[in-house]
Coordinates of C-alpha atoms and ligand atoms in Angstrom, one line a residue:
X1 CA 97.4 88.0 122.4
X2 CA 97.9 88.5 118.4
X3 CA 101.3 87.3 118.6
X4 CA 103.7 84.7 120.7
X5 CA 107.1 87.1 122.5
X6 CA 109.0 83.6 122.2
X7 CA 109.8 84.8 118.6
X8 CA 109.7 88.2 118.7
X9 CA 114.6 87.4 118.8
X10 CA 114.4 85.7 116.8
X11 CA 111.9 88.0 114.4
X12 CA 114.0 90.9 115.5
X13 CA 117.3 89.2 114.5
X14 CA 115.8 88.4 111.2
X15 CA 115.2 91.5 110.3
X16 CA 117.9 92.8 111.4
X17 CA 120.3 90.5 109.2
X18 CA 118.0 91.0 106.3
X19 CA 119.0 95.3 106.4
X20 CA 122.3 94.1 107.2
X21 CA 121.9 92.4 103.6
X22 CA 120.6 95.0 102.3
X23 CA 123.0 97.6 102.8
X24 CA 126.0 95.3 102.2
X25 CA 124.2 95.4 98.6
X26 CA 123.6 99.5 98.4
X27 CA 127.4 100.3 99.6
X28 CA 125.8 101.8 102.4
X29 CA 126.9 101.4 105.4
X30 CA 124.5 99.4 108.1
X31 CA 125.1 101.7 111.2
X32 CA 123.6 104.8 109.3
X33 CA 119.8 102.6 109.6
X34 CA 117.6 102.9 112.3
X35 CA 115.4 100.0 113.0
X36 CA 111.5 101.1 114.1
X37 CA 109.7 98.4 116.0
X38 CA 106.5 99.5 115.3
X39 CA 104.3 98.1 118.5
X40 CA 101.0 99.3 117.7
X41 CA 98.1 96.8 119.1
X42 CA 100.5 95.7 121.1
X43 CA 101.0 94.8 124.8
X44 CA 103.9 96.6 126.9
X45 CA 105.2 93.2 127.6
X46 CA 105.7 93.6 123.9
X47 CA 108.4 96.1 123.6
X48 CA 109.6 94.5 127.3
X49 CA 109.8 91.4 125.4
X50 CA 112.0 93.2 122.3
X51 CA 113.5 95.4 124.9
X52 CA 115.4 92.5 125.9
X53 CA 116.5 91.6 122.3
X54 CA 118.1 94.7 122.5
X55 CA 115.7 96.7 120.6
X56 CA 115.6 100.5 121.4
X57 CA 114.2 102.3 118.8
X58 CA 110.1 102.1 118.9
X59 CA 106.5 103.5 116.4
X60 CA 103.6 104.2 118.0
X61 CA 100.8 105.2 115.8
X62 CA 98.3 106.9 117.7
X63 CA 98.8 109.8 120.6
X64 CA 96.8 108.4 123.4
X65 CA 98.3 104.4 122.6
X66 CA 101.7 105.4 122.5
X67 CA 100.7 107.0 126.0
X68 CA 99.2 104.6 127.4
X69 CA 102.6 101.8 127.3
X70 CA 105.4 104.5 127.2
X71 CA 104.5 106.2 129.8
X72 CA 101.7 105.3 132.3
X73 CA 102.1 101.3 131.5
X74 CA 106.3 102.0 131.2
X75 CA 107.6 101.2 134.5
X76 CA 109.7 104.4 135.9
X77 CA 113.6 104.2 135.9
X78 CA 114.5 101.0 133.4
X79 CA 117.0 101.1 131.6
X80 CA 117.3 100.9 128.8
X81 CA 115.1 103.3 127.9
X82 CA 112.2 102.7 124.6
X83 CA 113.4 105.9 122.4
X84 CA 109.4 106.7 121.2
X85 CA 108.4 107.7 117.5
X86 CA 105.5 108.4 117.1
X87 CA 105.1 107.8 113.0
X88 CA 101.1 108.3 112.7
X89 CA 98.9 112.0 112.1
X90 CA 98.5 113.9 115.0
X91 CA 94.9 115.7 115.1
X92 CA 94.4 118.8 117.2
X93 CA 93.7 117.7 119.5
X94 CA 96.4 115.0 120.5
X95 CA 98.5 117.8 119.9
X96 CA 100.1 118.1 124.0
X97 CA 99.4 114.4 124.2
X98 CA 101.7 114.0 121.5
X99 CA 103.9 116.0 123.9
X100 CA 103.3 114.4 126.8
X101 CA 104.5 111.1 125.6
X102 CA 108.4 113.1 124.8
X103 CA 109.2 110.9 120.9
X104 CA 112.2 111.3 119.9
X105 CA 110.7 112.0 117.0
X106 CA 107.6 113.0 114.9
X107 CA 107.9 111.0 111.3
X108 CA 104.8 112.6 110.3
X109 CA 103.6 116.8 110.2
X110 CA 102.0 117.0 107.4
X111 CA 100.2 120.2 107.1
X112 CA 101.0 123.7 109.1
X113 CA 98.4 123.8 111.7
X114 CA 100.0 121.0 113.8
X115 CA 103.3 122.4 113.0
X116 CA 102.1 125.3 114.6
X117 CA 100.1 123.9 117.9
X118 CA 102.7 121.1 118.2
X119 CA 105.6 123.9 118.0
X120 CA 104.1 126.1 120.2
X121 CA 103.1 123.1 122.9
X122 CA 107.4 121.9 123.2
X123 CA 107.8 126.5 122.7
X124 CA 105.9 126.1 126.8
X125 CA 107.8 123.4 127.2
X126 CA 111.3 125.2 126.6
X127 CA 111.6 121.5 124.1
X128 CA 113.2 121.4 120.8
X129 CA 110.9 118.6 119.0
X130 CA 112.9 116.3 116.3
X131 CA 110.7 115.8 113.3
X132 CA 110.2 114.4 109.9
X133 CA 107.4 116.3 106.6
X134 CA 105.4 113.5 105.7
X135 CA 104.6 113.6 102.3
X136 CA 102.8 112.6 100.1
X137 CA 104.2 111.6 97.3
X138 CA 101.5 109.4 94.6
X139 CA 98.2 112.1 95.4
X140 CA 96.1 108.9 96.3
X141 CA 93.5 111.7 98.2
X142 CA 93.0 108.5 101.2
X143 CA 97.4 109.5 102.0
X144 CA 98.4 111.8 104.4
X145 CA 101.2 114.3 104.4
X146 CA 102.0 117.4 102.2
X147 CA 102.0 117.4 98.8
X148 CA 105.7 118.5 97.5
X149 CA 104.6 121.5 95.9
X150 CA 102.3 122.0 99.3
X151 CA 105.6 122.1 101.3
X152 CA 107.9 124.1 99.1
X153 CA 104.8 126.8 99.7
X154 CA 104.9 126.1 103.5
X155 CA 108.5 125.6 104.0
X156 CA 109.4 129.6 105.1
X157 CA 107.0 129.7 107.5
X158 CA 107.7 125.5 108.9
X159 CA 111.8 126.1 109.5
X160 CA 110.8 129.0 110.9
X161 CA 109.0 127.7 113.6
X162 CA 111.4 127.8 116.8
X163 CA 110.1 124.9 118.5
X164 CA 110.7 122.6 115.8
X165 CA 113.9 121.4 114.7
X166 CA 112.6 119.8 111.1
X167 CA 115.4 116.3 110.0
X168 CA 114.4 115.2 106.6
X169 CA 111.1 113.3 105.0
X170 CA 108.6 110.5 105.7
X171 CA 106.5 108.5 103.0
X172 CA 104.8 106.1 102.3
X173 CA 104.0 104.5 98.9
X174 CA 100.4 103.2 98.2
X175 CA 100.5 99.5 99.2
X176 CA 101.2 96.9 97.6
X177 CA 102.4 93.1 97.7
X178 CA 105.6 93.7 95.5
X179 CA 108.0 95.2 97.0
X180 CA 109.1 97.3 93.7
X181 CA 106.0 99.5 92.8
X182 CA 107.3 101.5 95.9
X183 CA 111.0 101.8 94.6
X184 CA 109.8 105.0 92.2
X185 CA 108.4 106.1 95.4
X186 CA 111.0 105.7 97.9
X187 CA 112.7 107.8 94.6
X188 CA 110.8 110.3 94.4
X189 CA 111.4 111.2 98.0
X190 CA 114.6 111.1 97.7
X191 CA 115.2 113.9 95.1
X192 CA 112.5 115.8 96.6
X193 CA 114.5 115.5 99.8
X194 CA 117.7 116.8 97.4
X195 CA 116.1 119.0 96.3
X196 CA 115.6 120.4 99.2
X197 CA 118.8 120.5 101.4
X198 CA 120.6 122.3 97.5
X199 CA 117.4 125.3 97.8
X200 CA 117.6 125.2 102.7
X201 CA 121.6 124.2 103.6
X202 CA 120.7 125.7 106.5
X203 CA 118.6 122.5 107.9
X204 CA 119.3 119.3 108.5
X205 CA 117.9 117.1 105.4
X206 CA 119.8 113.8 106.7
X207 CA 117.0 111.6 107.4
X208 CA 115.0 109.2 105.0
X209 CA 111.7 107.8 106.8
X210 CA 110.4 105.4 104.3
X211 CA 110.4 101.1 104.0
X212 CA 108.2 99.1 106.4
X213 CA 107.6 95.0 106.6
X214 CA 106.6 94.0 103.1
X215 CA 109.5 96.9 101.4
X216 CA 112.7 97.7 103.9
X217 CA 115.0 96.1 101.7
X218 CA 114.1 98.1 98.2
X219 CA 114.0 101.0 100.8
X220 CA 117.3 100.5 102.4
X221 CA 118.9 100.4 98.7
X222 CA 117.3 104.2 97.8
X223 CA 119.2 105.3 101.2
X224 CA 116.3 105.3 104.1
X225 CA 117.8 106.0 107.3
X226 CA 114.5 104.7 109.5
X227 CA 112.6 101.5 108.5
X228 CA 109.2 101.4 110.5
X229 CA 109.0 97.8 110.5
X230 CA 105.7 96.6 112.8
X231 CA 104.9 92.7 111.5
X232 CA 108.0 91.2 110.3
X233 CA 108.8 91.4 114.0
X234 CA 105.6 91.3 115.6
X235 CA 103.4 88.8 113.3
X236 CA 99.9 89.8 112.1
X237 CA 97.9 92.7 113.5
X238 CA 94.2 92.0 113.5
X239 CA 93.1 95.0 113.7
Ligands
PLP301 C1 101.7 99.9 111.2 C2 102.6 101.3 110.0 C3 103.8 100.8 109.9 C4 104.5 99.1 110.3 O1 103.8 98.4 109.1 P1 104.2 97.4 108.9 O2 103.0 96.6 107.8 O3 103.4 96.5 109.8 O4 105.7 96.7 108.8 C5 105.1 101.8 109.4 N1 104.5 103.1 109.4 C6 103.3 102.7 110.0 C7 103.2 105.3 109.8 C8 102.8 102.8 110.3 O5 101.7 103.1 110.7

């Protein structure tokens, strides 16, 4: 076991109080910030322990792993029902399984091809998918996401896709243990969001999914409405 389930309620309450304090510092309402508990690599029992501690939103970065836990292993009819967020890149051949997970939000639409594929699949099922566009704000080759210019160019087509409902933007800045290093990337994402909201006012640009275990407080100061926190709640992953 990569973690001790007994520490989960304690870690969750620590993270929640850090969110409250960061929101207070920034003069923001903590109720407008959603904590997504990232459970990748952790077993279903971990999710149950977090649910029992009042956590509702969960994040997974691989569609198959999400499906195994949140569809196959999740008992029928549990209340409250966990809300699944898909936060990792989705390969075209994984679009079907991603849809079968019934995610409340896909954070990681990083190219036109997957947007078209998911919209087509959702339309066949008569559903509309809430999504965020993932932006590569640092320009690092290893990072997924649209560059700001690629997104600007693709937006007319993206916004016309019938079964995707954009809600905002997501980014993962280059990793640095010092959370202050992330601040300019978070600011750049917020500026891009403000620009797009002015250019396309009929779409919803309200959500900014920024901030992970080591930098979520800085993210909240810079406008995060969703933080994606794994190791600060569930301990270090061995993968
Ligand atoms: C794993 C992951 C996280 C959580 O990372 P921690 O550093 O463990 O908080 C957040 N976002 C994405 C996209 C991830 O893949």
